[in-house]
């Protein structure tokens, strides 16, 4: 600080007053730019504050004349009632059918997507030659970039009539409805494969070579090194990618809206039509529900539940990464 | 002794066999993703075959599947992406510049950074609810009727239509919502691009007496531009396929006009003011229109939907290819 003053000041005085003025103007300009860039960065904070504000004012506390959802329906009813019938004359607001449907579909997706994603990550990181990797990675990126509405179409038009119905209805004799949780779950699973694969692969590749070579030096085969050395060493990264993928599956909207149907059944039967939290939110906004009614506000209560669940998964994933990370140096 | 050697050979062979199976299992899982992509694409092409023609591209939606077209949705998506880019690029790059070039390692920076990674995990439908409440309805608090400002230039007058508040179900509401949605992606991608610029470049600029902003403006930004552009295009291609937030803000699915009435460059020349009107017009978008067609019970609309999906995928692949092209074109030029 003192050295820069010592250099700048005498020359500014000695040469001309315009230099000093120009210098202070440019200083002010620098500050202005810095401030406006800070504002850009603060917009992301504002977004979070906005989301929380919007969800809470409609569901927990409202601005006085209006009433929030939980001031009309008790929290107890919301979480213990087993019927979700907001559009009927006899209204029941029990979120359990929606929660069950969401977790049923997420469960099917996880069962399907997580192992395949991890196996493909192991292949890309441990087995594939650079050429094969360079060929497969862009294809997985394309798969990750396909809009979910397209996946929804795929589930409804291809998976149910061409895969599920021939196997489970015609061959095994289950009653498979056109809209069902299984097709949505399978396709959500397909959707999360690229995400699990790419995040887990990053974790696997971060395991230092030395560990693998130590494994080989002890006479291990590639299978032993992969499953007993590399995967355990990258475990925190793999779990974090699993949690992120599950959180993504829980918040997935268009696939389930198109393929899983709209009947809020409390069921674990994957071949029946169910309504998830996201489907309900979409259905309310597609209909002509006037703002201010309890049904309209229930949208915010469901969204708040969804937001809390996904936020917890994300935080958990970050915690796993930082808490259980193996640091090699 | 020989018996143990033999059993060792046997176990080794068994272990190798197991390893071989494991490799094929992993390869199969990898190929599964590719197989799904092939089935999905060829299935859609098969469904859309015969439906994707000039008539489809140049007409509006219809109650008759043979007459249904995608014109309104196509222009709606174009406007949506243009506005989203105009809003999210300056803010996203600005935020990344602040975080990488200016911010000190203090609590505020840490909060912004943690917040960014959490925002990236918020489901898109929640952004839709934010957009519905904050932009479409403006919390039901603000109400300003639209107005027209007339500026007299002596020889002619220019009329500038000012939009009313709240924005209602217009392109602007959609673009603002999508901008918030992709902002975390744009910021993180730009941060990575900026981080890849060696600090020696900055030091050289400072040594020549440049200020912080001059250094950023003339050295850091141009060098990081390819990386930033790649990230931005990928983020925009995510925005173009987003359906849930647009369903939430209530964009229409049946429309017989394009935003501002613009159906081609000729319309802009004939009526330049339509450019100002378009952002505040009601709209529909490609993914929404596809969703609408998929939900219709008549089987023929499945083919119409497939044709729409094909248009959307072509648009997406073009954007992705542009991003990949930029990445390759400029990577070879880098000199450090």
XYZ file of C-alpha atoms in Angstrom:
665
model
C 0.000 0.000 0.000
C 2.615 2.513 1.095
C 4.955 1.629 -1.748
C 2.289 2.143 -4.413
C 1.445 5.559 -2.945
C 5.078 6.452 -2.903
C 5.360 5.619 -6.577
C 2.098 7.128 -7.806
C 1.769 10.313 -5.801
C 4.902 12.287 -6.690
C 4.604 11.609 -10.394
C 0.917 12.598 -10.364
C 1.747 15.896 -8.707
C 4.777 16.488 -10.827
C 3.328 15.822 -14.292
C -0.170 17.298 -14.384
C -3.395 17.499 -12.404
C -5.250 15.688 -15.203
C -3.452 12.463 -14.413
C -4.661 12.566 -10.829
C -8.217 13.265 -11.969
C -8.145 10.548 -14.588
C -6.736 8.226 -12.004
C -9.552 8.894 -9.544
C -12.215 8.595 -12.279
C -10.861 5.248 -13.327
C -10.759 4.208 -9.671
C -14.444 5.087 -9.362
C -15.203 3.208 -12.566
C -13.380 0.149 -11.247
C -15.439 0.271 -8.057
C -18.664 0.622 -10.050
C -17.827 -2.400 -12.200
C -16.875 -4.416 -9.152
C -20.179 -3.506 -7.521
C -22.301 -4.399 -10.537
C -20.537 -7.761 -10.879
C -21.225 -8.377 -7.190
C -24.907 -7.686 -7.892
C -24.872 -10.344 -10.625
C -23.458 -12.837 -8.124
C -26.060 -11.832 -5.535
C -28.883 -12.680 -7.951
C -28.218 -16.355 -7.266
C -28.754 -15.729 -3.545
C -31.882 -13.751 -4.393
C -33.199 -16.749 -6.366
C -32.894 -19.009 -3.334
C -34.474 -16.408 -1.084
C -37.252 -15.970 -3.657
C -37.964 -19.707 -3.841
C -38.078 -20.077 -0.054
C -40.179 -16.912 0.351
C -42.716 -17.977 -2.280
C -43.062 -21.509 -0.905
C -43.334 -20.414 2.723
C -45.770 -17.497 2.276
C -48.280 -19.694 0.506
C -47.878 -22.748 2.701
C -46.769 -21.821 6.250
C -47.269 -18.124 7.096
C -49.256 -15.819 4.864
C -49.416 -12.029 4.831
C -52.346 -11.462 7.299
C -55.616 -11.166 5.327
C -54.706 -14.246 3.300
C -54.386 -17.625 4.939
C -51.602 -20.087 4.220
C -52.180 -23.752 3.442
C -51.096 -25.066 6.832
C -53.349 -22.525 8.559
C -56.306 -24.235 6.862
C -55.145 -27.849 6.842
C -53.223 -29.208 9.810
C -49.698 -30.510 9.339
C -50.880 -33.697 11.018
C -53.580 -34.310 8.438
C -51.145 -33.497 5.634
C -48.661 -36.161 6.692
C -50.953 -38.892 8.116
C -54.134 -38.820 6.026
C -54.062 -41.512 3.334
C -56.417 -39.883 0.822
C -55.516 -37.089 -1.577
C -58.771 -35.753 -3.036
C -58.460 -31.968 -3.397
C -60.761 -31.788 -6.412
C -63.614 -33.779 -4.832
C -66.496 -32.342 -2.833
C -65.112 -34.076 0.244
C -61.585 -32.686 0.302
C -58.757 -34.657 1.838
C -55.190 -33.416 1.829
C -53.027 -36.387 2.733
C -49.691 -36.241 0.961
C -48.897 -39.926 1.578
C -50.238 -41.240 -1.776
C -48.147 -38.636 -3.615
C -45.052 -39.358 -1.498
C -45.444 -43.115 -1.962
C -45.821 -42.698 -5.724
C -42.742 -40.486 -5.886
C -40.660 -42.966 -3.909
C -42.041 -45.955 -5.819
C -40.931 -44.448 -9.119
C -37.628 -43.252 -7.645
C -37.057 -46.752 -6.255
C -37.615 -48.415 -9.625
C -35.380 -45.822 -11.270
C -32.629 -46.343 -8.693
C -32.828 -50.129 -8.988
C -32.412 -49.752 -12.700
C -30.183 -46.724 -13.216
C -27.674 -46.823 -10.354
C -26.041 -50.253 -10.983
C -25.930 -49.737 -14.749
C -24.507 -46.255 -14.282
C -21.789 -47.504 -11.927
C -20.886 -50.481 -14.137
C -20.567 -48.178 -17.108
C -18.398 -45.799 -15.035
C -16.131 -48.731 -14.080
C -15.859 -49.723 -17.730
C -15.056 -46.195 -18.909
C -12.507 -45.565 -16.181
C -10.837 -48.991 -15.835
C -11.280 -50.943 -19.064
C -11.949 -48.634 -22.010
C -9.068 -47.509 -24.213
C -8.839 -43.752 -24.799
C -10.277 -44.253 -28.286
C -13.312 -46.155 -27.066
C -13.809 -43.576 -24.319
C -13.628 -40.750 -26.816
C -16.342 -42.506 -28.787
C -18.684 -43.437 -25.915
C -18.497 -40.268 -23.801
C -20.112 -37.940 -26.384
C -22.925 -40.465 -26.910
C -23.633 -40.518 -23.187
C -23.596 -36.705 -23.246
C -26.232 -36.736 -25.979
C -28.296 -39.159 -23.887
C -27.984 -36.750 -20.942
C -29.111 -33.832 -23.096
C -32.357 -35.358 -24.330
C -35.328 -33.371 -22.999
C -37.434 -35.195 -20.431
C -40.593 -34.683 -22.476
C -38.996 -36.921 -25.121
C -38.246 -39.563 -22.479
C -41.883 -39.313 -21.392
C -43.037 -39.961 -24.933
C -40.636 -42.920 -25.104
C -42.086 -44.392 -21.901
C -45.695 -44.011 -23.009
C -45.393 -44.968 -26.683
C -42.606 -47.572 -26.562
C -41.856 -48.965 -23.086
C -45.436 -49.715 -21.967
C -46.877 -51.232 -25.185
C -43.712 -52.886 -26.530
C -41.884 -53.998 -23.375
C -44.072 -54.093 -20.273
C -47.356 -55.301 -21.717
C -45.965 -58.221 -23.755
C -43.916 -59.474 -20.799
C -46.025 -58.726 -17.749
C -49.576 -58.793 -19.132
C -49.542 -61.252 -22.015
C -46.918 -63.581 -20.566
C -47.216 -63.296 -16.776
C -50.826 -62.176 -16.561
C -50.529 -58.944 -14.540
C -52.984 -56.138 -15.131
C -50.784 -53.447 -16.690
C -52.573 -50.136 -17.229
C -51.516 -47.748 -19.995
C -50.265 -45.250 -17.437
C -48.117 -47.077 -14.893
C -45.339 -46.459 -12.412
C -43.052 -49.112 -13.904
C -42.606 -47.536 -17.331
C -41.999 -44.116 -15.765
C -39.550 -45.631 -13.268
C -37.582 -47.521 -15.913
C -37.273 -44.459 -18.119
C -36.314 -42.192 -15.197
C -33.659 -44.839 -14.475
C -32.418 -44.553 -18.055
C -32.382 -40.777 -17.693
C -30.079 -40.878 -14.641
C -27.592 -43.372 -16.152
C -25.423 -40.712 -17.879
C -25.367 -38.608 -14.722
C -24.310 -41.494 -12.429
C -21.859 -42.731 -15.033
C -20.115 -39.411 -15.562
C -19.970 -38.352 -11.885
C -18.846 -41.801 -10.698
C -16.270 -41.990 -13.464
C -14.779 -38.708 -12.268
C -14.535 -40.195 -8.773
C -12.962 -43.432 -10.069
C -10.416 -41.603 -12.197
C -9.381 -39.473 -9.240
C -8.059 -42.618 -7.513
C -4.275 -42.462 -7.939
C -2.535 -44.965 -10.232
C -0.276 -46.071 -7.404
C -3.150 -47.796 -5.630
C -4.010 -49.804 -8.735
C -0.379 -50.747 -9.333
C 0.016 -51.823 -5.716
C -2.992 -54.084 -6.274
C -1.483 -55.605 -9.414
C 1.858 -56.072 -7.642
C 0.065 -58.245 -5.096
C -1.161 -60.469 -7.919
C -4.667 -59.100 -8.293
C -6.608 -59.401 -11.511
C -8.266 -56.371 -13.038
C -11.565 -57.492 -11.467
C -9.987 -57.542 -7.992
C -8.355 -54.154 -8.469
C -11.574 -52.612 -9.789
C -13.945 -53.985 -7.167
C -11.682 -54.223 -4.118
C -9.373 -51.232 -4.562
C -10.700 -48.582 -6.928
C -14.422 -48.692 -6.110
C -13.889 -48.634 -2.313
C -11.369 -45.798 -2.699
C -13.867 -43.772 -4.711
C -16.802 -44.767 -2.510
C -17.656 -41.262 -1.264
C -17.768 -39.915 -4.803
C -19.951 -42.808 -5.950
C -22.418 -42.368 -3.073
C -22.536 -38.616 -3.738
C -23.371 -39.276 -7.390
C -26.066 -41.766 -6.301
C -27.638 -39.202 -3.991
C -27.631 -36.514 -6.675
C -29.203 -38.924 -9.154
C -31.915 -39.924 -6.663
C -32.624 -36.280 -5.945
C -32.931 -35.704 -9.693
C -35.325 -38.657 -9.990
C -37.502 -37.355 -7.143
C -37.845 -33.959 -8.811
C -38.386 -35.396 -12.287
C -41.609 -34.073 -13.758
C -42.394 -34.606 -17.416
C -41.639 -38.349 -17.594
C -43.968 -39.120 -14.707
C -46.660 -36.678 -15.851
C -46.787 -38.338 -19.272
C -46.220 -41.984 -18.358
C -47.341 -42.593 -14.764
C -50.847 -41.189 -14.925
C -52.835 -38.962 -12.611
C -54.710 -41.058 -10.091
C -53.528 -40.572 -6.511
C -53.582 -44.232 -5.468
C -51.854 -45.312 -2.292
C -50.233 -48.385 -3.807
C -46.895 -50.058 -4.325
C -48.105 -51.926 -7.408
C -45.807 -50.756 -10.217
C -48.346 -51.586 -12.925
C -51.014 -49.216 -11.682
C -51.453 -45.570 -12.422
C -50.131 -43.274 -9.683
C -49.781 -39.544 -9.112
C -46.467 -38.170 -7.859
C -45.886 -34.832 -6.152
C -44.626 -33.277 -9.373
C -47.594 -34.604 -11.372
C -50.019 -33.052 -8.905
C -48.278 -29.671 -9.177
C -48.504 -29.808 -12.972
C -52.146 -30.896 -12.921
C -53.206 -28.003 -10.694
C -51.456 -25.513 -12.935
C -52.957 -27.042 -16.092
C -56.481 -26.785 -14.689
C -58.310 -23.552 -13.989
C -57.836 -23.493 -10.231
C -58.293 -19.897 -9.050
C -55.505 -18.401 -6.936
C -56.344 -18.220 -3.234
C -58.278 -21.488 -2.929
C -57.017 -24.263 -0.686
C -56.377 -26.500 -3.698
C -54.204 -23.808 -5.261
C -52.279 -23.358 -2.032
C -51.826 -27.112 -1.649
C -49.605 -26.841 -4.742
C -47.161 -24.764 -2.706
C -47.305 -27.146 0.267
C -46.488 -30.087 -2.007
C -43.744 -28.077 -3.700
C -42.277 -27.164 -0.306
C -42.204 -30.860 0.643
C -40.497 -31.674 -2.658
C -38.009 -28.816 -2.255
C -37.088 -29.917 1.289
C -36.552 -33.541 0.224
C -34.330 -32.693 -2.752
C -32.428 -30.067 -0.742
C -31.717 -32.626 1.979
C -30.448 -35.118 -0.602
C -28.163 -32.481 -2.119
C -26.776 -31.378 1.225
C -26.300 -35.018 2.242
C -24.396 -35.615 -0.994
C -22.074 -32.670 -0.353
C -21.583 -33.820 3.242
C -20.686 -37.357 2.137
C -18.174 -35.913 -0.323
C -16.440 -33.718 2.223
C -16.706 -36.070 5.216
C -15.632 -39.351 3.642
C -13.273 -38.136 0.984
C -10.000 -40.032 0.923
C -7.230 -37.551 0.301
C -4.184 -38.968 -1.441
C -1.026 -36.961 -1.597
C 3.764 -79.703 -4.649
C 2.534 -80.329 -8.167
C -1.049 -80.622 -6.917
C -0.950 -77.115 -5.364
C 0.560 -75.737 -8.571
C -2.252 -77.293 -10.557
C -4.899 -75.921 -8.238
C -3.243 -72.486 -8.458
C -3.455 -72.680 -12.255
C -7.094 -73.661 -11.950
C -7.974 -70.821 -9.566
C -6.101 -68.355 -11.746
C -8.035 -69.486 -14.801
C -11.270 -69.191 -12.838
C -10.321 -65.714 -11.664
C -9.551 -64.654 -15.217
C -12.848 -66.108 -16.396
C -14.653 -64.142 -13.687
C -12.749 -61.028 -14.715
C -13.727 -61.601 -18.311
C -17.410 -61.853 -17.340
C -17.122 -58.712 -15.249
C -15.592 -56.772 -18.124
C -18.424 -57.855 -20.421
C -20.982 -56.927 -17.775
C -19.512 -53.420 -17.536
C -19.236 -53.114 -21.307
C -22.831 -54.301 -21.638
C -24.000 -51.642 -19.182
C -22.176 -48.987 -21.180
C -23.591 -50.255 -24.450
C -27.056 -50.344 -22.881
C -27.142 -46.535 -22.811
C -26.090 -46.413 -26.446
C -28.646 -49.069 -27.399
C -31.406 -47.088 -25.694
C -30.366 -43.987 -27.604
C -30.448 -45.888 -30.895
C -33.866 -47.431 -30.137
C -35.244 -44.083 -29.004
C -34.021 -42.172 -32.047
C -34.994 -44.795 -34.601
C -38.372 -45.283 -32.922
C -39.104 -41.580 -33.117
C -37.955 -41.358 -36.732
C -40.179 -44.346 -37.520
C -43.184 -42.745 -35.804
C -42.562 -39.385 -37.430
C -42.003 -40.825 -40.898
C -44.352 -39.163 -43.370
C -45.516 -36.576 -40.835
C -42.537 -34.248 -40.814
C -42.967 -32.172 -43.967
C -43.111 -28.534 -45.023
C -46.803 -28.348 -44.174
C -45.952 -29.397 -40.591
C -43.253 -26.732 -40.278
C -45.325 -23.913 -41.734
C -48.763 -24.248 -40.142
C -50.311 -23.735 -36.730
C -51.710 -26.372 -34.401
C -55.029 -27.876 -35.434
C -57.852 -30.111 -34.262
C -57.068 -32.335 -37.240
C -53.816 -34.272 -36.897
C -53.046 -34.027 -40.634
C -53.240 -30.241 -40.505
C -51.407 -29.722 -37.203
C -48.147 -27.812 -37.445
C -45.409 -26.418 -35.291
C -44.999 -22.825 -36.497
C -46.161 -21.055 -33.320
C -44.094 -23.347 -31.091
C -40.979 -22.977 -33.229
C -41.064 -19.176 -33.134
C -42.005 -19.251 -29.458
C -38.931 -21.345 -28.692
C -36.702 -19.081 -30.797
C -37.868 -15.996 -28.893
C -37.612 -17.794 -25.584
C -34.012 -18.840 -26.210
C -32.962 -15.430 -27.555
C -34.326 -13.629 -24.504
C -33.003 -16.258 -22.102
C -29.550 -15.845 -23.652
C -29.768 -12.040 -23.443
C -30.715 -12.210 -19.761
C -28.624 -15.103 -18.497
C -25.308 -14.531 -20.300
C -24.477 -11.062 -18.890
C -25.635 -11.978 -15.389
C -24.008 -15.415 -15.410
C -20.677 -14.258 -16.810
C -20.751 -11.215 -14.517
C -21.293 -13.393 -11.465
C -18.515 -15.766 -12.560
C -16.146 -12.803 -13.087
C -16.925 -11.515 -9.616
C -16.375 -14.916 -7.999
C -13.162 -15.711 -9.879
C -11.498 -12.312 -10.331
C -12.702 -10.067 -7.506
C -14.090 -12.067 -4.596
C -11.977 -12.584 -1.516
C -12.225 -15.834 0.383
C -14.772 -14.593 2.927
C -18.143 -15.759 4.243
C -20.129 -14.069 1.459
C -18.163 -15.818 -1.270
C -18.550 -19.120 0.527
C -22.313 -18.634 0.860
C -22.664 -17.762 -2.840
C -20.645 -20.816 -3.832
C -22.575 -23.247 -1.603
C -25.828 -21.662 -2.725
C -24.900 -22.204 -6.375
C -24.371 -25.923 -5.934
C -27.666 -26.213 -4.068
C -29.552 -24.221 -6.706
C -28.279 -26.589 -9.392
C -30.093 -29.408 -7.576
C -33.472 -27.681 -7.225
C -36.081 -29.434 -9.428
C -37.055 -27.379 -12.467
C -40.711 -27.429 -11.475
C -39.876 -25.442 -8.335
C -38.358 -22.759 -10.569
C -41.652 -22.859 -12.444
C -43.516 -22.088 -9.222
C -41.126 -19.218 -8.527
C -41.703 -17.881 -12.058
C -45.465 -18.241 -11.714
C -45.543 -16.307 -8.454
C -42.814 -13.743 -9.061
C -43.102 -12.932 -12.770
C -46.551 -14.024 -13.940
C -48.505 -12.813 -10.908
C -45.889 -10.617 -9.176
C -47.293 -11.860 -5.841
C -50.632 -10.291 -6.848
C -49.292 -6.964 -5.509
C -48.091 -4.953 -8.498
C -50.494 -3.863 -11.204
C -49.435 -1.358 -13.883
C -51.450 -1.128 -17.119
C -49.540 -1.204 -20.400
C -48.765 2.197 -21.888
C -47.430 3.658 -25.112
C -44.656 6.239 -25.039
C -44.695 8.542 -28.057
C -41.408 10.215 -28.976
C -41.569 12.965 -31.559
C -38.534 13.220 -33.808
C -39.783 16.213 -35.808
C -40.279 14.467 -39.117
C -41.821 11.334 -37.609
C -42.998 9.918 -34.313
C -41.819 6.709 -32.743
C -44.250 4.777 -30.584
C -42.701 2.520 -27.986
C -45.216 0.202 -26.315
C -44.341 -0.311 -22.641
C -45.457 -3.631 -21.168
C -47.867 -3.744 -18.276
C -46.995 -5.377 -14.984
C -47.192 -8.174 -13.970
C -45.722 -9.794 -17.048
C -48.536 -12.358 -17.190
C -48.100 -15.450 -19.359
C -45.703 -13.884 -21.849
C -42.409 -14.815 -23.464
C -40.744 -12.488 -20.940
C -42.024 -14.467 -17.930
C -40.839 -17.678 -19.556
C -37.421 -16.261 -20.402
C -36.889 -14.849 -16.902
C -37.852 -18.194 -15.348
C -35.577 -20.182 -17.655
C -32.761 -17.680 -17.022
C -32.941 -18.286 -13.278
C -33.025 -22.015 -13.987
C -29.851 -22.101 -16.085
C -27.983 -19.369 -14.213
C -26.148 -21.795 -11.871
C -25.007 -23.841 -14.889
C -23.829 -20.742 -16.780
C -21.983 -19.410 -13.724
C -20.215 -22.691 -12.925
C -19.205 -23.257 -16.568
C -17.885 -19.692 -16.875
C -15.989 -20.064 -13.592
C -14.281 -23.168 -14.927
C -13.344 -21.368 -18.142
C -11.927 -18.422 -16.179
C -9.994 -20.704 -13.836
C -8.243 -22.265 -16.835
C -6.621 -18.917 -17.729
C -3.093 -18.851 -16.265
C -2.436 -16.068 -13.759
C 0.738 -15.092 -15.628
C -1.517 -13.501 -18.267
C -3.119 -11.321 -15.587
C 0.224 -10.482 -13.991
C 1.651 -9.386 -17.353
C -1.306 -7.094 -17.894
C -1.020 -5.575 -14.401
C 2.707 -5.082 -14.916
C 1.921 -2.907 -17.925
C -0.210 -0.683 -15.703
C -3.647 -2.005 -16.640
C -6.425 -1.783 -14.080
C -8.372 -4.825 -12.919
C -11.207 -4.208 -15.357
C -8.851 -3.468 -18.277
C -7.111 -6.761 -17.561
C -10.406 -8.621 -17.513
C -11.850 -6.838 -20.535
C -8.821 -7.144 -22.824
C -6.973 -10.243 -21.611
C -8.989 -12.621 -19.431
C -12.395 -12.484 -21.143
C -11.146 -12.951 -24.720
C -8.984 -15.872 -23.621
C -11.837 -17.511 -21.700
C -14.488 -16.816 -24.326
C -14.480 -20.224 -26.075
C -14.897 -22.033 -22.762
C -17.639 -19.665 -21.651
C -19.447 -19.968 -24.994
C -19.367 -23.763 -24.848
C -20.873 -23.761 -21.369
C -23.490 -21.183 -22.300
C -24.625 -23.068 -25.395
C -24.930 -26.303 -23.436
C -26.952 -24.487 -20.760
C -29.218 -22.940 -23.411
C -29.753 -26.312 -25.027
C -30.952 -27.503 -21.636
C -33.320 -24.533 -21.450
C -34.803 -25.220 -24.872
C -35.966 -28.687 -23.786
C -37.348 -27.634 -20.396
C -41.071 -28.271 -20.180
C -42.134 -28.269 -16.541
C -41.382 -24.593 -15.744
C -43.268 -23.475 -18.866
C -46.251 -25.645 -17.951
C -46.178 -23.989 -14.522
C -46.092 -20.409 -15.770
C -49.025 -21.387 -17.950
C -47.717 -20.832 -21.443
C -50.530 -21.631 -23.840
C -50.588 -24.805 -25.845
C -53.079 -23.778 -28.489
C -52.024 -20.638 -30.331
C -52.702 -19.519 -33.880
C -50.138 -16.727 -33.974
C -46.415 -16.251 -33.348
C -44.957 -13.757 -30.820
C -45.332 -10.263 -32.301
C -46.910 -11.788 -35.409
C -43.423 -12.397 -36.825
C -43.361 -15.400 -39.161
C -40.186 -14.532 -41.028
C -37.598 -11.794 -41.615
C -39.969 -10.050 -44.020
C -42.441 -9.349 -41.223
C -39.752 -7.606 -39.169
C -38.911 -5.297 -42.085
C -42.583 -4.553 -42.683
C -43.291 -3.783 -39.034
C -40.140 -3.187 -36.940
C -42.209 -2.501 -33.821
C -43.233 -6.138 -33.723
C -39.739 -6.765 -32.306
C -40.676 -4.748 -29.222
C -44.105 -6.343 -28.949
C -42.952 -9.934 -29.301
C -41.359 -10.384 -25.834
C -44.642 -9.378 -24.216
C -46.872 -11.573 -26.342
C -48.352 -14.879 -25.255
C -46.481 -17.883 -26.578
C -46.087 -21.601 -26.782
C -42.840 -23.547 -27.110
C -41.648 -26.759 -28.745
C -41.556 -29.011 -25.651
C -44.926 -27.689 -24.488
C -46.531 -28.324 -27.841
C -45.071 -31.845 -27.845
C -46.415 -32.455 -24.334
C -49.826 -31.247 -25.482
C -49.838 -33.595 -28.467
C -48.663 -36.557 -26.373
C -51.550 -35.972 -23.954
C -54.205 -36.070 -26.675
C -56.109 -39.356 -26.888
C -56.252 -39.705 -30.720
C -53.467 -42.116 -31.781
C -52.638 -39.986 -34.844
C -51.320 -37.260 -32.550
C -48.559 -39.644 -31.400
C -47.128 -39.281 -34.907
C -47.523 -35.507 -34.795
C -45.730 -35.508 -31.423
C -42.925 -37.628 -32.900
C -42.517 -35.125 -35.738
C -42.340 -32.320 -33.170
C -39.759 -34.240 -31.140
C -37.671 -34.672 -34.265
C -37.662 -30.903 -34.847
C -36.679 -30.317 -31.206
C -33.891 -32.921 -31.359
C -32.492 -31.469 -34.586
C -32.394 -28.049 -32.921
C -30.679 -29.521 -29.848
C -28.119 -31.485 -31.841
C -27.278 -28.366 -33.857
C -26.636 -26.444 -30.648
C -24.551 -29.270 -29.160
C -22.563 -29.608 -32.364
C -21.874 -25.855 -32.317
C -20.586 -26.138 -28.759
C -18.323 -29.058 -29.645
C -17.090 -27.223 -32.750
C -16.190 -24.111 -30.741
C -14.403 -26.219 -28.142
C -12.269 -27.948 -30.777
C -11.670 -24.902 -32.955
C -10.226 -22.828 -30.137
C -8.497 -25.509 -28.111
C -5.897 -25.982 -30.855
C -5.141 -22.255 -30.867
C -4.353 -21.881 -27.204
C -0.710 -21.110 -26.690
C -0.086 -21.924 -23.042
